[in-house]
């Protein structure tokens, strides 16, 4: 089937009825241009957070299956409303849940991975000339249990559908005009990027640029799905995310990111013996928890401290797992620190240039910002610092690397 376009509208684009009507008009305009349009929608505004808030009023460790049942309702509301809005404007549309259109996932509730998409139903409806609207962020496992794809997961739904439908383009509509050198809400003169590579976008997203979900970029890169991140409130061209092009290497640092959603966990007084680090991280991996930065301190009298960061949402689970484990390995205890932020600079140009780290540390030092942890990869450098210094650090780095308008 030719001429298929997938458009994803984030929660900020469907925050109220007026915005839903705006999206309906936009979708119809593409239909009128001759496209077969598949629309993926997120829950209205902050609905997902509000649903989680409701759950936390009952318990601080809800069964993850039930969390998925709860969270998936958000998207079901928005698809139905958008379909009604499109009908009101005289066009035919049909809304579906993830399970209805065959988005099959594994069983890891709240962060499920898509295994397969059987898009026959979507194709049939497109053939009939309908606009197809799919609930983002959700699927079902082999037992028809409802699952969700991790926060920001509607991006993943859009990429997966673009792939199976062999869409011409996958457009991600949001409340900013594209991907910027840093969060435009933090730095006023942040610059919109015309294009960037999957690799850079993946790093930026993983490091806190919430404009797209990291996992969705990984998938888009793997299958070479062209993405266009743009505003649902204007017609302006946004940011294209594509394969690396040579000129991209000329730019040293492409962007600066801030992540305030991680906590530092320290296992104190770990006997300094081979194999213990492996056991600690095996224990954590067993709980399906991703660890980010890791540092092991210098050993004192045969004991050492091991620190690492996890996303705040996984903190409770991590501490619970470590509680009894620490006794088993005869470590002294576990502490945590939620008052941290991670600031990073990203760019594929770093591969072939040196001096980025020095420049970064110097810019932070000039603001008297202390660095707690450091990690690097080929195309990024991250520093952990105090949470209340996060925005100031971003502004300092954005300026030091000359990224502003
Ligand atoms: P949606 O509801 O469309 O999914 P999100 O709130 O998830 O939107 O993501 C959009 C937000 O991401 C923007 O409002 C912006 O504040 C934030 N953001 C963070 N870093 C960046 C960046 N580098 N470029 C653009 N937006 C960014
Ligand atoms: N509504 C979900 C969330 O808030 C999915 C999404 O917005 O992409 O995480
Ligand atoms: Mg989002």
GROMACS .gro file of C-alpha atoms and ligand atoms in nm:
model
  442
    1UNK     CA    1   0.000   0.000   0.000
    2UNK     CA    2   0.150   0.330  -0.104
    3UNK     CA    3   0.154   0.678   0.042
    4UNK     CA    4   0.107   0.587   0.406
    5UNK     CA    5   0.207   0.844   0.663
    6UNK     CA    6   0.222   0.784   1.039
    7UNK     CA    7   0.165   1.087   1.262
    8UNK     CA    8   0.208   1.077   1.638
    9UNK     CA    9   0.054   1.345   1.857
   10UNK     CA   10   0.191   1.370   2.210
   11UNK     CA   11  -0.008   1.445   2.525
   12UNK     CA   12   0.078   1.813   2.503
   13UNK     CA   13  -0.085   1.826   2.158
   14UNK     CA   14  -0.415   1.681   2.278
   15UNK     CA   15  -0.433   1.848   2.621
   16UNK     CA   16  -0.794   1.968   2.581
   17UNK     CA   17  -1.092   1.957   2.343
   18UNK     CA   18  -0.977   2.259   2.147
   19UNK     CA   19  -0.638   2.099   2.089
   20UNK     CA   20  -0.802   1.771   1.985
   21UNK     CA   21  -1.006   1.965   1.727
   22UNK     CA   22  -0.683   2.125   1.604
   23UNK     CA   23  -0.525   1.781   1.563
   24UNK     CA   24  -0.835   1.653   1.380
   25UNK     CA   25  -0.806   1.937   1.128
   26UNK     CA   26  -0.438   1.871   1.077
   27UNK     CA   27  -0.495   1.500   1.021
   28UNK     CA   28  -0.774   1.573   0.771
   29UNK     CA   29  -0.550   1.813   0.580
   30UNK     CA   30  -0.307   1.526   0.517
   31UNK     CA   31  -0.588   1.294   0.417
   32UNK     CA   32  -0.701   1.560   0.169
   33UNK     CA   33  -0.349   1.572   0.025
   34UNK     CA   34  -0.392   1.206  -0.073
   35UNK     CA   35  -0.211   1.035   0.214
   36UNK     CA   36  -0.338   0.726   0.391
   37UNK     CA   37  -0.310   0.852   0.746
   38UNK     CA   38  -0.240   0.645   1.056
   39UNK     CA   39  -0.248   0.851   1.373
   40UNK     CA   40  -0.095   0.751   1.706
   41UNK     CA   41  -0.215   0.948   2.007
   42UNK     CA   42  -0.095   0.982   2.366
   43UNK     CA   43  -0.313   1.037   2.669
   44UNK     CA   44  -0.452   1.388   2.719
   45UNK     CA   45  -0.203   1.628   2.882
   46UNK     CA   46  -0.074   1.490   3.212
   47UNK     CA   47  -0.327   1.205   3.233
   48UNK     CA   48  -0.068   0.930   3.275
   49UNK     CA   49   0.090   1.110   3.572
   50UNK     CA   50  -0.253   1.165   3.723
   51UNK     CA   51  -0.338   0.797   3.690
   52UNK     CA   52  -0.012   0.702   3.860
   53UNK     CA   53  -0.092   0.952   4.133
   54UNK     CA   54  -0.426   0.778   4.192
   55UNK     CA   55  -0.251   0.443   4.225
   56UNK     CA   56   0.001   0.584   4.469
   57UNK     CA   57  -0.291   0.693   4.689
   58UNK     CA   58  -0.359   0.324   4.740
   59UNK     CA   59  -0.017   0.164   4.758
   60UNK     CA   60   0.344   0.249   4.687
   61UNK     CA   61   0.404  -0.086   4.518
   62UNK     CA   62   0.106  -0.165   4.295
   63UNK     CA   63   0.113  -0.488   4.093
   64UNK     CA   64   0.266  -0.396   3.758
   65UNK     CA   65  -0.005  -0.578   3.565
   66UNK     CA   66  -0.266  -0.353   3.726
   67UNK     CA   67  -0.056  -0.044   3.664
   68UNK     CA   68  -0.066  -0.128   3.295
   69UNK     CA   69  -0.442  -0.179   3.305
   70UNK     CA   70  -0.470   0.163   3.464
   71UNK     CA   71  -0.224   0.356   3.249
   72UNK     CA   72  -0.356   0.215   2.921
   73UNK     CA   73  -0.694   0.377   2.985
   74UNK     CA   74  -0.544   0.722   2.921
   75UNK     CA   75  -0.477   0.657   2.555
   76UNK     CA   76  -0.816   0.492   2.505
   77UNK     CA   77  -0.984   0.819   2.594
   78UNK     CA   78  -0.783   1.023   2.346
   79UNK     CA   79  -0.825   0.792   2.046
   80UNK     CA   80  -1.202   0.786   2.089
   81UNK     CA   81  -1.223   1.165   2.124
   82UNK     CA   82  -1.002   1.223   1.820
   83UNK     CA   83  -1.212   0.984   1.611
   84UNK     CA   84  -1.526   1.175   1.715
   85UNK     CA   85  -1.362   1.506   1.626
   86UNK     CA   86  -1.271   1.379   1.279
   87UNK     CA   87  -1.627   1.252   1.227
   88UNK     CA   88  -1.758   1.590   1.327
   89UNK     CA   89  -1.557   1.744   1.044
   90UNK     CA   90  -1.716   1.500   0.800
   91UNK     CA   91  -1.438   1.245   0.753
   92UNK     CA   92  -1.435   0.879   0.844
   93UNK     CA   93  -1.206   0.763   1.122
   94UNK     CA   94  -1.184   0.458   1.342
   95UNK     CA   95  -1.003   0.425   1.675
   96UNK     CA   96  -0.825   0.119   1.811
   97UNK     CA   97  -0.644   0.006   2.123
   98UNK     CA   98  -0.295  -0.139   2.083
   99UNK     CA   99  -0.423  -0.493   2.135
  100UNK     CA  100  -0.693  -0.450   1.870
  101UNK     CA  101  -0.438  -0.369   1.601
  102UNK     CA  102  -0.214  -0.657   1.693
  103UNK     CA  103   0.069  -0.483   1.878
  104UNK     CA  104   0.215  -0.787   2.047
  105UNK     CA  105   0.468  -0.739   2.325
  106UNK     CA  106   0.662  -0.944   2.576
  107UNK     CA  107   0.532  -0.963   2.932
  108UNK     CA  108   0.755  -0.708   3.109
  109UNK     CA  109   0.474  -0.493   3.240
  110UNK     CA  110   0.536  -0.114   3.239
  111UNK     CA  111   0.836  -0.147   3.006
  112UNK     CA  112   0.726  -0.408   2.755
  113UNK     CA  113   0.901  -0.455   2.422
  114UNK     CA  114   0.717  -0.498   2.095
  115UNK     CA  115   0.771  -0.843   1.948
  116UNK     CA  116   0.546  -0.825   1.648
  117UNK     CA  117   0.280  -0.611   1.486
  118UNK     CA  118   0.009  -0.769   1.279
  119UNK     CA  119  -0.122  -0.467   1.097
  120UNK     CA  120  -0.386  -0.638   0.883
  121UNK     CA  121  -0.673  -0.463   1.051
  122UNK     CA  122  -0.509  -0.124   0.996
  123UNK     CA  123  -0.450  -0.203   0.629
  124UNK     CA  124  -0.812  -0.310   0.583
  125UNK     CA  125  -0.943   0.013   0.732
  126UNK     CA  126  -0.703   0.225   0.526
  127UNK     CA  127  -0.825   0.045   0.211
  128UNK     CA  128  -1.178   0.153   0.302
  129UNK     CA  129  -1.055   0.512   0.302
  130UNK     CA  130  -1.066   0.560   0.677
  131UNK     CA  131  -0.826   0.751   0.894
  132UNK     CA  132  -0.692   0.499   1.146
  133UNK     CA  133  -0.626   0.614   1.501
  134UNK     CA  134  -0.422   0.393   1.730
  135UNK     CA  135  -0.371   0.428   2.105
  136UNK     CA  136  -0.002   0.486   2.170
  137UNK     CA  137   0.207   0.339   2.452
  138UNK     CA  138   0.023   0.005   2.474
  139UNK     CA  139   0.007  -0.348   2.345
  140UNK     CA  140  -0.081  -0.694   2.470
  141UNK     CA  141   0.122  -1.004   2.544
  142UNK     CA  142   0.052  -1.349   2.412
  143UNK     CA  143  -0.210  -1.406   2.686
  144UNK     CA  144  -0.393  -1.086   2.588
  145UNK     CA  145  -0.273  -0.910   2.902
  146UNK     CA  146  -0.248  -0.536   2.845
  147UNK     CA  147   0.107  -0.400   2.860
  148UNK     CA  148   0.265  -0.055   2.829
  149UNK     CA  149   0.588   0.038   2.653
  150UNK     CA  150   0.761   0.261   2.908
  151UNK     CA  151   0.705   0.633   2.960
  152UNK     CA  152   0.696   0.826   2.636
  153UNK     CA  153   0.608   0.496   2.465
  154UNK     CA  154   0.369   0.642   2.207
  155UNK     CA  155   0.680   0.734   2.008
  156UNK     CA  156   0.761   0.363   2.002
  157UNK     CA  157   0.413   0.276   1.877
  158UNK     CA  158   0.452   0.528   1.594
  159UNK     CA  159   0.792   0.392   1.488
  160UNK     CA  160   0.670   0.031   1.501
  161UNK     CA  161   0.367   0.111   1.287
  162UNK     CA  162   0.577   0.312   1.041
  163UNK     CA  163   0.798   0.009   1.001
  164UNK     CA  164   0.532  -0.256   0.940
  165UNK     CA  165   0.326  -0.029   0.719
  166UNK     CA  166   0.638   0.080   0.526
  167UNK     CA  167   0.529   0.439   0.580
  168UNK     CA  168   0.683   0.719   0.374
  169UNK     CA  169   0.741   0.925   0.686
  170UNK     CA  170   0.690   0.910   1.059
  171UNK     CA  171   0.601   1.250   1.200
  172UNK     CA  172   0.624   1.322   1.572
  173UNK     CA  173   0.406   1.619   1.663
  174UNK     CA  174   0.477   1.790   1.993
  175UNK     CA  175   0.459   2.128   2.170
  176UNK     CA  176   0.797   2.260   2.048
  177UNK     CA  177   0.912   2.319   1.691
  178UNK     CA  178   1.160   2.034   1.680
  179UNK     CA  179   1.468   1.910   1.858
  180UNK     CA  180   1.668   2.197   2.005
  181UNK     CA  181   2.030   2.229   2.118
  182UNK     CA  182   1.888   2.195   2.468
  183UNK     CA  183   1.547   2.210   2.636
  184UNK     CA  184   1.403   2.543   2.512
  185UNK     CA  185   1.220   2.573   2.843
  186UNK     CA  186   1.552   2.589   3.026
  187UNK     CA  187   1.756   2.796   2.781
  188UNK     CA  188   1.568   3.074   2.603
  189UNK     CA  189   1.810   3.107   2.311
  190UNK     CA  190   1.830   2.733   2.239
  191UNK     CA  191   1.850   2.673   1.864
  192UNK     CA  192   1.631   2.438   1.661
  193UNK     CA  193   1.837   2.172   1.484
  194UNK     CA  194   1.758   2.111   1.118
  195UNK     CA  195   1.872   1.753   1.133
  196UNK     CA  196   2.059   1.512   1.352
  197UNK     CA  197   2.167   1.150   1.340
  198UNK     CA  198   1.982   0.863   1.508
  199UNK     CA  199   2.289   0.811   1.721
  200UNK     CA  200   2.293   1.167   1.852
  201UNK     CA  201   1.919   1.173   1.911
  202UNK     CA  202   1.944   0.840   2.090
  203UNK     CA  203   2.211   0.978   2.324
  204UNK     CA  204   2.020   1.300   2.382
  205UNK     CA  205   1.698   1.112   2.453
  206UNK     CA  206   1.868   0.862   2.683
  207UNK     CA  207   2.033   1.146   2.870
  208UNK     CA  208   1.716   1.340   2.940
  209UNK     CA  209   1.593   1.525   2.630
  210UNK     CA  210   1.237   1.405   2.678
  211UNK     CA  211   1.123   1.522   2.334
  212UNK     CA  212   1.147   1.161   2.209
  213UNK     CA  213   1.159   0.825   2.384
  214UNK     CA  214   1.507   0.672   2.359
  215UNK     CA  215   1.387   0.323   2.273
  216UNK     CA  216   1.188   0.452   1.979
  217UNK     CA  217   1.498   0.617   1.832
  218UNK     CA  218   1.691   0.296   1.871
  219UNK     CA  219   1.423   0.114   1.671
  220UNK     CA  220   1.397   0.391   1.410
  221UNK     CA  221   1.774   0.379   1.358
  222UNK     CA  222   1.778   0.002   1.331
  223UNK     CA  223   1.514   0.000   1.059
  224UNK     CA  224   1.615   0.330   0.905
  225UNK     CA  225   1.276   0.498   0.952
  226UNK     CA  226   1.300   0.869   0.877
  227UNK     CA  227   1.159   1.080   1.160
  228UNK     CA  228   1.037   1.437   1.152
  229UNK     CA  229   0.987   1.600   1.493
  230UNK     CA  230   0.770   1.910   1.459
  231UNK     CA  231   0.509   2.129   1.623
  232UNK     CA  232   0.139   2.047   1.620
  233UNK     CA  233   0.070   2.419   1.652
  234UNK     CA  234   0.242   2.542   1.335
  235UNK     CA  235   0.321   2.433   0.981
  236UNK     CA  236   0.694   2.498   1.013
  237UNK     CA  237   0.943   2.231   0.917
  238UNK     CA  238   1.087   2.074   1.231
  239UNK     CA  239   1.390   1.848   1.281
  240UNK     CA  240   1.473   1.550   1.061
  241UNK     CA  241   1.637   1.253   1.230
  242UNK     CA  242   1.824   1.039   0.980
  243UNK     CA  243   2.137   0.838   0.921
  244UNK     CA  244   2.464   1.016   0.984
  245UNK     CA  245   2.571   1.252   0.708
  246UNK     CA  246   2.931   1.364   0.676
  247UNK     CA  247   2.877   1.731   0.751
  248UNK     CA  248   2.740   1.637   1.093
  249UNK     CA  249   3.092   1.550   1.205
  250UNK     CA  250   3.200   1.911   1.171
  251UNK     CA  251   2.993   2.005   1.471
  252UNK     CA  252   3.169   1.921   1.794
  253UNK     CA  253   2.882   1.937   2.041
  254UNK     CA  254   2.527   1.912   1.910
  255UNK     CA  255   2.333   1.947   2.232
  256UNK     CA  256   2.323   1.966   2.610
  257UNK     CA  257   2.084   1.758   2.820
  258UNK     CA  258   1.961   1.755   3.177
  259UNK     CA  259   1.822   1.458   3.365
  260UNK     CA  260   1.678   1.513   3.712
  261UNK     CA  261   1.510   1.177   3.729
  262UNK     CA  262   1.795   0.965   3.862
  263UNK     CA  263   1.904   0.875   4.213
  264UNK     CA  264   2.244   0.764   4.333
  265UNK     CA  265   2.265   0.441   4.532
  266UNK     CA  266   2.577   0.350   4.729
  267UNK     CA  267   2.655   0.006   4.865
  268UNK     CA  268   2.894   0.087   5.151
  269UNK     CA  269   3.174  -0.123   5.290
  270UNK     CA  270   3.178  -0.393   5.025
  271UNK     CA  271   3.460  -0.644   5.088
  272UNK     CA  272   3.714  -0.574   4.813
  273UNK     CA  273   3.714  -0.921   4.655
  274UNK     CA  274   3.684  -1.031   4.293
  275UNK     CA  275   3.329  -1.113   4.185
  276UNK     CA  276   3.133  -0.898   4.429
  277UNK     CA  277   3.060  -0.618   4.182
  278UNK     CA  278   2.929  -0.881   3.943
  279UNK     CA  279   2.698  -1.017   4.213
  280UNK     CA  280   2.562  -0.674   4.305
  281UNK     CA  281   2.475  -0.589   3.946
  282UNK     CA  282   2.342  -0.937   3.875
  283UNK     CA  283   2.103  -0.892   4.163
  284UNK     CA  284   1.984  -0.560   4.023
  285UNK     CA  285   1.958  -0.683   3.666
  286UNK     CA  286   1.749  -0.971   3.800
  287UNK     CA  287   1.488  -0.710   3.898
  288UNK     CA  288   1.482  -0.579   3.538
  289UNK     CA  289   1.638  -0.251   3.657
  290UNK     CA  290   1.876  -0.057   3.434
  291UNK     CA  291   2.182   0.087   3.598
  292UNK     CA  292   2.338   0.397   3.453
  293UNK     CA  293   2.666   0.537   3.590
  294UNK     CA  294   2.882   0.322   3.812
  295UNK     CA  295   3.181   0.415   4.024
  296UNK     CA  296   3.384   0.212   4.265
  297UNK     CA  297   3.576   0.413   4.521
  298UNK     CA  298   3.934   0.349   4.623
  299UNK     CA  299   3.962   0.056   4.859
  300UNK     CA  300   4.027   0.128   5.228
  301UNK     CA  301   4.148  -0.154   5.453
  302UNK     CA  302   3.997  -0.420   5.227
  303UNK     CA  303   3.659  -0.247   5.188
  304UNK     CA  304   3.520  -0.027   4.915
  305UNK     CA  305   3.202   0.169   4.829
  306UNK     CA  306   3.021   0.102   4.503
  307UNK     CA  307   2.790   0.376   4.373
  308UNK     CA  308   2.559   0.376   4.076
  309UNK     CA  309   2.256   0.561   3.946
  310UNK     CA  310   1.908   0.432   3.863
  311UNK     CA  311   1.595   0.613   3.749
  312UNK     CA  312   1.393   0.740   4.047
  313UNK     CA  313   1.103   0.513   3.955
  314UNK     CA  314   1.327   0.210   4.016
  315UNK     CA  315   1.478   0.336   4.342
  316UNK     CA  316   1.239   0.161   4.582
  317UNK     CA  317   1.272  -0.168   4.400
  318UNK     CA  318   1.652  -0.135   4.395
  319UNK     CA  319   1.674  -0.065   4.768
  320UNK     CA  320   1.443  -0.356   4.843
  321UNK     CA  321   1.654  -0.592   4.635
  322UNK     CA  322   1.975  -0.476   4.801
  323UNK     CA  323   1.846  -0.479   5.158
  324UNK     CA  324   1.889  -0.850   5.222
  325UNK     CA  325   2.156  -0.899   4.959
  326UNK     CA  326   2.392  -0.661   5.136
  327UNK     CA  327   2.387  -0.885   5.443
  328UNK     CA  328   2.460  -1.188   5.229
  329UNK     CA  329   2.779  -1.035   5.089
  330UNK     CA  330   2.872  -0.887   5.429
  331UNK     CA  331   2.869  -0.527   5.311
  332UNK     CA  332   2.799  -0.251   5.565
  333UNK     CA  333   2.480  -0.103   5.420
  334UNK     CA  334   2.306   0.091   5.145
  335UNK     CA  335   2.249   0.465   5.117
  336UNK     CA  336   2.077   0.671   4.849
  337UNK     CA  337   2.072   1.030   4.729
  338UNK     CA  338   1.782   1.176   4.532
  339UNK     CA  339   1.933   1.523   4.517
  340UNK     CA  340   2.134   1.472   4.200
  341UNK     CA  341   2.111   1.581   3.838
  342UNK     CA  342   2.301   1.459   3.536
  343UNK     CA  343   2.419   1.708   3.277
  344UNK     CA  344   2.561   1.587   2.945
  345UNK     CA  345   2.706   1.719   2.621
  346UNK     CA  346   2.646   1.514   2.305
  347UNK     CA  347   2.789   1.520   1.952
  348UNK     CA  348   2.932   1.276   1.698
  349UNK     CA  349   3.205   1.532   1.626
  350UNK     CA  350   3.360   1.434   1.961
  351UNK     CA  351   3.488   1.116   1.803
  352UNK     CA  352   3.744   1.306   1.605
  353UNK     CA  353   3.813   1.600   1.835
  354UNK     CA  354   3.974   1.621   2.176
  355UNK     CA  355   3.941   1.874   2.456
  356UNK     CA  356   3.566   1.853   2.507
  357UNK     CA  357   3.595   1.717   2.861
  358UNK     CA  358   3.841   1.986   2.964
  359UNK     CA  359   3.615   2.256   2.824
  360UNK     CA  360   3.313   2.108   2.999
  361UNK     CA  361   3.481   2.082   3.340
  362UNK     CA  362   3.622   2.434   3.305
  363UNK     CA  363   3.280   2.581   3.228
  364UNK     CA  364   3.134   2.410   3.535
  365UNK     CA  365   3.425   2.517   3.754
  366UNK     CA  366   3.379   2.878   3.646
  367UNK     CA  367   3.029   2.859   3.799
  368UNK     CA  368   3.172   2.685   4.108
  369UNK     CA  369   2.966   2.375   4.032
  370UNK     CA  370   3.108   2.062   4.189
  371UNK     CA  371   3.115   1.736   3.989
  372UNK     CA  372   3.019   1.416   4.174
  373UNK     CA  373   3.045   1.146   3.905
  374UNK     CA  374   3.167   1.146   3.544
  375UNK     CA  375   3.104   0.907   3.258
  376UNK     CA  376   3.197   0.923   2.892
  377UNK     CA  377   3.128   0.742   2.569
  378UNK     CA  378   3.248   0.806   2.216
  379UNK     CA  379   2.992   1.078   2.159
  380UNK     CA  380   2.897   1.210   2.504
  381UNK     CA  381   3.029   1.325   2.839
  382UNK     CA  382   2.805   1.326   3.147
  383UNK     CA  383   2.857   1.479   3.490
  384UNK     CA  384   2.649   1.421   3.801
  385UNK     CA  385   2.609   1.729   4.018
  386UNK     CA  386   2.369   1.868   4.277
  387UNK     CA  387   2.011   1.886   4.154
  388UNK     CA  388   1.967   2.255   4.230
  389UNK     CA  389   2.263   2.335   4.004
  390UNK     CA  390   2.122   2.145   3.703
  391UNK     CA  391   1.972   2.434   3.506
  392UNK     CA  392   2.264   2.665   3.578
  393UNK     CA  393   2.504   2.398   3.453
  394UNK     CA  394   2.303   2.351   3.132
  395UNK     CA  395   2.306   2.725   3.062
  396UNK     CA  396   2.681   2.747   3.129
  397UNK     CA  397   2.760   2.455   2.894
  398UNK     CA  398   2.522   2.574   2.623
  399UNK     CA  399   2.709   2.903   2.624
  400UNK     CA  400   3.059   2.756   2.653
  401UNK     CA  401   3.006   2.541   2.344
  402UNK     CA  402   2.854   2.829   2.148
  403UNK     CA  403   2.523   2.656   2.086
  404UNK     CA  404   2.285   2.951   2.121
  405UNK     CA  405   2.117   3.150   1.848
  406LIG     P1  406   0.474   1.513   2.403
  406LIG     O1  407   0.359   1.541   2.492
  406LIG     O2  408   0.453   1.567   2.266
  406LIG     O3  409   0.519   1.371   2.403
  406LIG     P2  410   0.696   1.579   2.575
  406LIG     O4  411   0.657   1.668   2.687
  406LIG     O5  412   0.717   1.434   2.600
  406LIG     O6  413   0.592   1.602   2.458
  406LIG     O7  414   0.828   1.635   2.505
  406LIG     C1  415   0.834   1.769   2.462
  406LIG     C2  416   0.915   1.852   2.560
  406LIG     O8  417   1.049   1.805   2.562
  406LIG     C3  418   0.926   1.997   2.522
  406LIG     O9  419   0.818   2.072   2.570
  406LIG     C4  420   1.059   2.039   2.585
  406LIG    O10  421   1.042   2.116   2.701
  406LIG     C5  422   1.126   1.908   2.621
  406LIG     N1  423   1.264   1.899   2.573
  406LIG     C6  424   1.372   1.860   2.648
  406LIG     N2  425   1.485   1.866   2.577
  406LIG     C7  426   1.451   1.908   2.453
  406LIG     C8  427   1.526   1.934   2.333
  406LIG     N3  428   1.658   1.916   2.328
  406LIG     N4  429   1.460   1.977   2.225
  406LIG     C9  430   1.324   1.994   2.229
  406LIG     N5  431   1.249   1.973   2.338
  406LIG    C10  432   1.311   1.929   2.450
  407LIG     N1  433   0.104   0.870   2.797
  407LIG     C1  434   0.228   0.800   2.808
  407LIG     C2  435   0.324   0.876   2.898
  407LIG     O1  436   0.289   0.979   2.950
  407LIG     C3  437   0.291   0.772   2.675
  407LIG     C4  438   0.336   0.892   2.595
  407LIG     O2  439   0.299   1.005   2.629
  407LIG     O3  440   0.408   0.873   2.497
  407LIG     O4  441   0.435   0.831   2.922
  408LIG    MG1  442   0.666   1.242   2.497
   0.00000   0.00000   0.00000
